[in-house]
Every structure is written in C-alpha cells, then in structure tokens.
XYZ file of C-alpha atoms in Angstrom:
463
model
C -32.331 -4.394 -18.595
C -32.882 -0.738 -17.659
C -30.770 0.677 -14.878
C -33.866 1.600 -12.833
C -35.064 -2.020 -13.020
C -31.637 -3.219 -11.916
C -31.568 -0.899 -8.905
C -35.109 -1.847 -7.858
C -34.516 -5.577 -8.205
C -31.302 -5.643 -6.195
C -32.553 -3.274 -3.517
C -35.041 -5.995 -2.581
C -32.535 -8.845 -2.702
C -31.725 -10.651 0.532
C -29.916 -13.606 -1.011
C -26.483 -14.812 0.088
C -23.289 -14.105 -1.806
C -23.299 -17.564 -3.367
C -26.887 -17.281 -4.596
C -26.677 -13.681 -5.789
C -23.212 -13.002 -7.194
C -23.465 -14.356 -10.730
C -27.061 -13.198 -11.227
C -26.112 -9.712 -10.078
C -23.141 -9.591 -12.437
C -25.138 -10.858 -15.418
C -27.806 -8.219 -14.770
C -25.117 -5.560 -14.503
C -23.658 -6.642 -17.836
C -27.146 -6.353 -19.344
C -27.476 -2.778 -18.070
C -24.054 -1.849 -19.443
C -24.487 -3.656 -22.744
C -21.430 -5.816 -22.069
C -21.167 -9.585 -22.638
C -21.266 -11.696 -19.506
C -18.813 -14.511 -18.751
C -19.831 -17.681 -20.539
C -21.949 -15.919 -23.140
C -19.155 -16.623 -25.605
C -17.528 -19.942 -24.558
C -14.526 -19.139 -26.726
C -13.563 -16.355 -24.305
C -13.339 -18.516 -21.175
C -9.556 -18.246 -21.126
C -9.708 -14.475 -20.685
C -13.152 -13.764 -19.146
C -14.935 -16.053 -16.737
C -16.760 -16.686 -13.495
C -14.995 -18.560 -10.691
C -11.463 -18.119 -11.995
C -9.461 -20.799 -10.208
C -6.076 -19.596 -9.002
C -3.473 -20.079 -6.306
C -3.176 -17.464 -3.586
C 0.127 -15.604 -3.351
C 0.677 -17.051 0.126
C -0.383 -20.547 -0.899
C -3.731 -22.311 -1.102
C -6.540 -22.588 -3.605
C -8.910 -19.756 -4.402
C -11.483 -18.504 -6.858
C -12.000 -14.975 -8.106
C -15.743 -14.510 -8.610
C -15.205 -12.735 -11.956
C -12.061 -12.131 -13.999
C -11.408 -10.222 -17.211
C -7.797 -10.516 -18.308
C -5.784 -7.272 -18.204
C -8.868 -5.434 -16.918
C -10.161 -6.511 -13.512
C -10.663 -9.089 -10.828
C -14.033 -8.960 -9.032
C -14.986 -10.402 -5.647
C -18.468 -10.490 -4.131
C -19.633 -10.555 -0.529
C -23.155 -10.812 0.841
C -25.042 -7.619 1.629
C -23.512 -5.547 4.452
C -20.462 -7.819 4.696
C -16.929 -6.520 5.178
C -15.566 -5.414 1.801
C -12.032 -5.255 3.202
C -12.083 -9.044 3.509
C -13.072 -9.294 -0.147
C -10.281 -6.903 -1.117
C -7.707 -8.953 0.777
C -8.820 -12.036 -1.156
C -8.282 -10.238 -4.460
C -4.863 -8.977 -3.369
C -3.928 -12.587 -2.577
C -5.045 -13.577 -6.078
C -3.657 -10.533 -7.898
C -0.414 -11.853 -9.365
C -1.973 -15.160 -10.395
C -4.755 -13.249 -12.168
C -2.086 -11.737 -14.426
C -1.975 -8.579 -12.252
C -5.062 -6.718 -13.516
C -4.900 -2.945 -12.925
C -8.313 -2.859 -11.212
C -9.728 -4.858 -8.296
C -13.466 -4.589 -7.653
C -15.270 -5.637 -4.478
C -19.057 -5.582 -4.183
C -21.719 -6.611 -1.655
C -24.583 -6.464 -4.193
C -25.276 -2.833 -3.204
C -21.891 -1.184 -2.516
C -18.972 -1.090 -4.969
C -15.295 -0.292 -4.435
C -12.989 -0.122 -7.448
C -9.355 -0.242 -6.290
C -6.527 0.699 -8.652
C -3.364 -1.445 -8.771
C -1.146 0.127 -11.432
C 2.511 -0.427 -10.653
C 4.369 2.659 -9.354
C 1.160 4.725 -9.297
C -0.595 5.927 -6.177
C -3.616 3.862 -5.147
C -7.161 5.170 -5.593
C -10.540 3.739 -4.616
C -13.743 4.712 -6.463
C -16.773 4.112 -4.185
C -20.513 4.137 -4.962
C -23.806 2.271 -4.489
C -26.544 0.922 -6.738
C -28.637 4.053 -6.220
C -25.780 6.141 -7.677
C -26.195 4.358 -11.024
C -29.332 6.385 -11.720
C -27.869 9.883 -11.254
C -25.235 12.063 -12.875
C -23.284 12.933 -9.741
C -19.539 12.299 -9.642
C -18.643 9.428 -7.314
C -16.178 9.702 -4.454
C -12.508 8.876 -4.917
C -10.094 8.324 -2.023
C -6.523 7.205 -1.522
C -5.619 4.041 0.342
C -5.597 5.990 3.604
C -9.193 7.126 3.073
C -8.443 10.782 2.221
C -10.487 12.265 -0.627
C -8.770 12.827 -3.983
C -10.032 16.241 -5.051
C -8.295 16.405 -8.427
C -9.516 13.013 -9.674
C -11.542 12.935 -12.900
C -15.233 13.608 -12.266
C -16.917 10.354 -13.285
C -20.404 9.046 -12.596
C -20.942 5.552 -11.218
C -21.995 4.320 -14.671
C -18.879 5.826 -16.252
C -16.680 4.065 -13.701
C -18.342 0.724 -14.420
C -18.132 1.168 -18.205
C -14.432 2.014 -17.857
C -13.788 -1.407 -16.308
C -14.496 -3.043 -19.666
C -13.783 -0.345 -22.208
C -11.354 2.283 -20.899
C -9.545 1.225 -17.715
C -7.045 4.063 -18.141
C -9.837 6.536 -17.316
C -9.470 5.274 -13.738
C -5.679 5.471 -13.640
C -4.382 7.708 -10.815
C -2.789 10.980 -11.858
C 0.454 10.728 -9.883
C 3.275 8.249 -9.725
C 4.634 7.266 -6.331
C 7.813 9.191 -7.185
C 5.833 12.360 -7.882
C 4.022 12.058 -4.539
C 7.349 11.553 -2.802
C 8.955 14.600 -4.391
C 5.913 16.713 -3.554
C 6.256 15.636 0.075
C 9.952 16.521 0.104
C 9.295 19.988 -1.309
C 6.640 20.741 1.299
C 8.950 19.631 4.097
C 11.609 21.925 2.660
C 9.485 24.932 3.555
C 8.929 23.773 7.131
C 12.623 22.992 7.648
C 13.684 26.359 6.236
C 11.319 28.206 8.582
C 12.605 26.384 11.645
C 16.235 26.985 10.627
C 15.480 30.686 10.127
C 14.485 30.935 13.775
C 17.620 29.111 14.879
C 16.080 25.751 15.753
C 18.945 23.257 16.108
C 19.209 20.971 13.076
C 18.863 17.703 15.030
C 15.700 19.034 16.639
C 14.295 19.877 13.194
C 15.141 16.431 11.861
C 13.613 14.616 14.823
C 10.373 16.619 14.622
C 10.021 15.939 10.895
C 10.689 12.235 11.488
C 7.839 12.099 13.969
C 5.267 13.839 11.811
C 6.244 11.697 8.787
C 5.647 8.579 10.842
C 2.300 9.936 12.094
C 1.151 10.575 8.524
C 2.247 7.146 7.369
C 0.720 5.425 10.421
C -2.593 7.197 9.774
C -2.738 6.159 6.115
C -2.057 2.474 6.810
C -4.419 2.278 9.785
C -1.937 2.133 12.662
C -3.090 5.493 13.989
C -6.752 6.619 14.034
C -7.302 9.534 11.619
C -9.226 11.222 14.419
C -5.888 11.800 16.166
C -3.116 13.396 14.091
C -5.201 14.376 11.046
C -7.928 15.812 13.257
C -5.393 17.993 15.103
C -4.352 19.587 11.824
C -7.954 20.400 10.939
C -9.215 21.421 14.365
C -6.318 23.663 15.392
C -5.183 25.128 12.071
C -5.657 28.635 13.539
C -4.717 27.838 17.137
C -1.033 26.983 16.999
C -0.489 26.963 20.777
C -3.207 24.355 21.346
C -1.998 22.368 18.335
C 1.521 22.164 19.776
C 0.175 21.152 23.190
C -2.074 18.452 21.715
C 0.648 17.137 19.399
C 2.990 16.741 22.371
C 0.284 14.736 24.126
C -0.140 12.522 21.041
C 3.620 11.881 20.937
C 3.491 10.837 24.598
C 0.641 8.428 23.905
C 2.540 6.918 20.965
C 5.474 6.314 23.305
C 3.384 4.707 26.044
C 0.121 3.641 24.421
C -3.184 4.808 25.843
C -6.183 7.058 25.338
C -6.007 10.197 23.250
C -9.398 11.831 23.548
C -11.976 9.201 22.636
C -9.479 7.010 20.790
C -6.943 4.367 21.726
C -3.381 4.915 20.497
C -1.050 1.953 20.196
C 2.365 1.774 21.822
C 5.067 2.259 19.176
C 8.360 0.528 19.867
C 11.711 2.187 19.226
C 13.187 5.506 20.244
C 11.346 7.866 17.909
C 8.928 9.074 20.601
C 11.253 9.014 23.606
C 10.503 12.699 24.108
C 7.551 14.844 23.045
C 9.334 17.911 21.722
C 7.430 20.184 19.308
C 9.336 23.364 18.272
C 7.655 26.551 19.404
C 8.020 27.992 15.888
C 5.373 25.611 14.529
C 2.812 28.314 13.766
C -0.392 28.503 11.729
C 1.603 28.684 8.473
C 3.465 25.473 9.301
C 0.216 23.749 10.336
C -1.243 24.570 6.908
C 1.824 23.030 5.246
C 1.503 19.964 7.465
C -2.151 19.711 6.430
C -1.140 19.645 2.754
C 1.414 16.958 3.550
C -1.126 14.899 5.472
C -3.453 14.971 2.457
C -0.870 13.059 0.408
C -1.150 9.292 0.205
C 1.626 8.281 2.585
C 0.931 4.599 2.056
C 2.333 5.125 -1.458
C 5.298 7.373 -0.667
C 8.580 5.695 -1.597
C 10.501 5.020 1.658
C 13.836 5.267 -0.146
C 13.472 9.054 -0.283
C 13.153 9.497 3.480
C 16.842 9.033 4.124
C 18.021 11.689 1.700
C 15.216 13.984 2.827
C 16.366 13.891 6.439
C 20.061 13.955 5.634
C 19.438 17.316 4.007
C 17.568 18.507 7.051
C 20.738 17.673 8.989
C 23.053 19.408 6.485
C 24.395 22.551 8.177
C 26.319 24.058 5.257
C 25.034 27.175 3.540
C 25.599 25.554 0.129
C 23.428 22.529 0.859
C 21.166 21.251 -1.901
C 17.502 22.075 -1.535
C 15.636 19.509 0.497
C 14.105 16.917 -1.808
C 15.730 18.264 -4.980
C 17.347 14.904 -5.661
C 17.540 11.493 -4.137
C 18.995 8.135 -5.063
C 16.124 6.316 -6.728
C 15.216 2.754 -5.958
C 16.295 1.786 -9.469
C 19.815 3.124 -8.819
C 20.043 1.286 -5.499
C 18.949 -1.954 -7.161
C 21.914 -1.710 -9.544
C 24.081 -2.608 -6.549
C 21.737 -4.707 -4.428
C 20.712 -7.076 -7.240
C 24.189 -8.496 -8.082
C 25.520 -8.380 -4.522
C 22.534 -9.859 -2.687
C 19.892 -11.246 -5.029
C 21.589 -12.968 -7.959
C 22.651 -16.099 -6.009
C 19.065 -16.539 -4.818
C 17.638 -15.891 -8.258
C 19.844 -18.572 -9.850
C 18.534 -21.133 -7.362
C 14.991 -19.928 -7.976
C 15.313 -20.287 -11.753
C 16.613 -23.843 -11.304
C 13.549 -24.688 -9.183
C 11.119 -23.255 -11.741
C 12.709 -25.387 -14.453
C 11.360 -28.425 -12.577
C 7.703 -27.292 -12.979
C 6.710 -29.766 -15.701
C 8.448 -32.621 -13.908
C 6.612 -31.810 -10.684
C 3.218 -31.718 -12.410
C 3.813 -35.222 -13.749
C 4.276 -36.714 -10.265
C 1.615 -38.142 -7.999
C 0.148 -35.723 -5.475
C 2.082 -37.170 -2.547
C 5.338 -37.273 -4.485
C 4.786 -33.753 -5.782
C 4.233 -32.278 -2.327
C 7.311 -33.979 -0.900
C 9.512 -32.852 -3.787
C 8.272 -29.249 -3.686
C 9.056 -29.040 0.032
C 12.479 -30.469 -0.668
C 13.104 -27.921 -3.434
C 11.747 -24.687 -1.947
C 12.470 -25.333 1.728
C 16.226 -24.611 1.578
C 15.709 -21.476 -0.536
C 13.066 -20.112 1.839
C 15.351 -20.901 4.776
C 18.159 -18.938 3.136
C 15.894 -15.972 2.398
C 14.693 -15.932 6.007
C 18.134 -16.236 7.591
C 20.408 -14.201 5.326
C 21.944 -11.243 7.151
C 22.448 -7.958 5.319
C 25.026 -5.552 6.763
C 25.621 -2.008 5.549
C 28.775 -0.776 7.353
C 27.936 2.866 6.588
C 24.153 2.638 6.484
C 23.362 6.344 6.497
C 19.611 6.540 6.497
C 18.945 2.930 5.525
C 17.987 3.187 1.860
C 20.096 0.222 0.759
C 18.816 -1.896 3.630
C 15.227 -0.972 2.836
C 15.585 -1.933 -0.835
C 17.290 -5.181 0.187
C 14.312 -6.073 2.368
C 11.840 -5.196 -0.397
C 13.627 -7.443 -2.906
C 13.872 -10.322 -0.444
C 10.153 -10.055 0.354
C 9.231 -9.952 -3.337
C 11.203 -13.109 -4.102
C 9.835 -14.862 -1.021
C 6.309 -14.094 -2.224
C 7.068 -15.666 -5.619
C 8.433 -18.821 -4.005
C 5.457 -19.124 -1.641
C 3.033 -18.782 -4.571
C 4.925 -21.473 -6.483
C 4.741 -23.845 -3.512
C 1.038 -23.086 -3.070
C 0.423 -24.031 -6.703
C 1.382 -27.586 -5.740
C -0.561 -27.675 -2.479
C 2.318 -26.747 -0.180
C 1.272 -23.930 2.145
C 4.096 -22.057 3.884
C 4.242 -18.815 5.861
C 6.330 -15.708 4.990
C 9.327 -15.284 7.308
C 11.579 -12.549 5.879
C 11.537 -9.613 8.315
C 13.497 -6.470 9.322
C 15.490 -8.250 12.031
C 17.728 -9.658 9.291
C 19.112 -6.200 8.503
C 22.076 -4.579 10.264
C 23.619 -1.157 9.877
C 26.610 0.665 11.304
C 26.562 4.442 11.465
C 28.530 7.053 13.428
C 25.617 9.474 13.613
C 23.080 8.172 16.200
C 20.210 10.010 14.546
C 21.013 8.527 11.130
C 21.045 5.051 12.668
C 17.666 5.702 14.273
C 16.370 7.039 10.974
C 17.493 3.882 9.171
C 15.316 1.850 11.531
C 12.328 4.086 10.773
C 12.837 3.802 6.998
C 13.087 0.008 7.159
C 10.024 -0.420 9.355
C 7.973 1.966 7.228
C 8.979 -0.025 4.153
C 8.078 -3.313 5.837
C 4.699 -2.049 7.066
C 4.015 -0.533 3.643
C 4.648 -3.917 2.016
C 2.187 -5.577 4.430
C -0.372 -2.831 3.800
C -0.133 -3.215 0.016
C -0.637 -6.947 0.412
C -3.645 -6.423 2.736
C -1.893 -8.197 5.630
C -2.373 -7.429 9.307
C 0.027 -4.772 10.595
C -0.062 -6.030 14.195
C-alpha cells in the first residue's frame, strides 16, 4: 500500500477502536514493508496482536500490539484520550518485558514514548498527514517542553525505527546528566545572590521553591501557564517578574486563582512566606528559563539534598554547587542490606511457590496467594524507616523508592493469579531527625518529590 492511499483511507474512517485497530496496523505494516503480527505464526511468541498480560497493579489486560524488545502499542478510537492509552501501556510495561518504546494511537494521531531506564523521557508526536511530508516531527519531554536538540526525524523515519532501529529514538541525556546540568545552573544563581550579600538560608529557601515549581509544572501539578509563563513573559521585566512570582507563591500556599488558572493548595511549610530576593534580575531569569526547560520529571531527587546543602555552606572553601553528590547507587549499598534484604528473602521464597500455585484450583490458588503475599505487603506498608541524622533526606528517599519498587513486583505477582490489591507504601512511613530546621524541611520536599515522581512515571493520579 502507498502512503498516500493509507492516509486517504484512514482519514475517512469513523470505525471504533475495536473495529479499526488491527486493520489500521496491518495497513501501516504494508506501507512500511514490515511483516504484520500473525503473518508468520512462528513469531507469535515475540510479535503479536492482543498480547495477554497482567497489569502491574493486578488484573488482566491486553496490549493491542507487542514486538518483544521493541515496543508495546495501544489503540484508542478517533479523538479519544491518548493519556488513558499510555497509562494502560505503563501498567503492562514490565510484563511486556519492558520494551523501550510505548506507542499510543487513535488511528490519526501517534505518540511514541521512550522508556529507556535511567534516560530522560521523550515523546515523538505526529499525525497521519505527516507521513506524506519530509518535515521533522515534534519531540517533547514528559512535561510537554520541546526538545530542541533531538534528532531531526520525519514521521516515517520514526515509525521505521520502531521495527528496525529503536536506538534512533533514544534520548540524548541520562537522568544523571540532566541532574548535574540543573545543579550547575543553580550554582550561578546562588553565587550571584551570595555576591550581593543575600543570607544563605534565604538563598536556599528561594531555590527550593523554584525547584518545586519546575517539578510541579513538569508532572502536571502546576499549570505551565503559571510559573513557566512568568519566565517567558517577564524575562526583561525583573520587577514585574518578582512581583508575580511572589503572588504565585502565595497562591501555592493558599490555593486559588492565578490569572486565568487555578493553583492547587500545597501542603507543608515551603510556601509559608512569599519571599523573592530583590537581586533576581534579568540575568537570573534567563538562567531560571534554562532550568525550567529541563525535564524535571526525570531529575534524580537524590541530588537535591547535596545541592541545597552546598547552598547553605558558608565557608569560602566550599565545593562548587553540584560538583559532586552521593549517587543513588552509593546510597543503595547501605539501604539494600539494612532495609531490603529481609524483605527480599521472603519475596524469593514466595516466588519459589509459583509452579505449585499454578497447579491448584482457581479458588485454592487465590486463597493461597492472599495468604502468601498479604503478610509481606503488610510489612512493606507498615515498616518505619528512621534516619537519626537525615540531612536532606537522600537515604529516606532511596528507601521509599526501593520499597515502592518491591511492592509493585509483589502486586503484579498477586495479579497474575487473580488477586487484585492496592499499593499502600507511602511517605508517612519515613522519619528523620535533624538539628537544622531547613534541612529537615528539605528532606520532606525531597521525599515528596520522589514519591510524586514515582506516581508520574507510573501514570498514576497525583491527587
């Protein structure tokens, strides 16, 4: 089939998702010169329609198309919400052997989401009509900001890459590289404020607020028309920018209207006051704009603590902000044996019962799975983690991330046997002691950012 025929045929289609999905995909394969699922029955184990799987949170599901180690593909009817389709694929991701690409399509629109581990997340977006031209398609990060240094690929090149060269769609930066870039940019802002004698706690608190605004924007907690728009609209009007940013901070403390948009109330003490240093000038606004363009949904929360501790460091010999931080891997060297190994031993013992469970009747299997996983899930949801010198919360954050990851595995295992349970591990299980009140407050911010980031990556509601 010629690409022009494909575009014309599917422009006229008004069929439902169920009626159209497989026909659309088969036609697309014909245009691309790729085999379609089922054309070679011997490939069913690695390439198929209606791949039956278990959702990560439990329950049965089907991925509309699956090619092992390449992509999962989910269809929706024309003009339907593609975010819903993406959430379905995220639920399926691990049980699809974690393909690096997740594609959602409503017969006309396509979104190709990248899922490489420890890489920033990109989305390639285009429509059927783009298949007939040589224009580069748009690429954005998970917060919706355009990626200007992405490879310039046409819609057809993106589709061909799904089968032949998935690495052509791999994002350029690791999450660690994004994080270090953020730290270096903040270094310049902190140095400027120190030069004008701004008190170090005031510097640290201001940076904490703008970091949270950037993160909240990229995960959808804050409308981009608020903080991001201020950076664009008042880049050369620093006085108005400062005034408007103070108003935004007040709205985040109380909740309410900011211009035409509703801002949620944010709990905690981060926005108790609305201070913006008077030395935030046009130069600093430009730096903040560069920071805001980063994908904050992919920034590693473990760096925040060290970043802000260095903002607080008053000595002349302090290390440069962001020059080094304790990586997540280093933190795990301690957290794994101290916290996780007892849980992992119990988990391994449960998994060893898999074959035995499959041999049981359905009723007996469900009862036994509940009996096996229930106590472990209870322990994961009730364990208390105390760091008696928590600093900025990095160890607590990593502890939460590891607990959530194991909980997700256990829930998926239970779902495989028809037992559907809800996730319960949450930040309230973490405790920290710290002499410095600001550091203690910062630890709370780091942990909540990490928790919200985990929910965002798993396409869960952040409310």
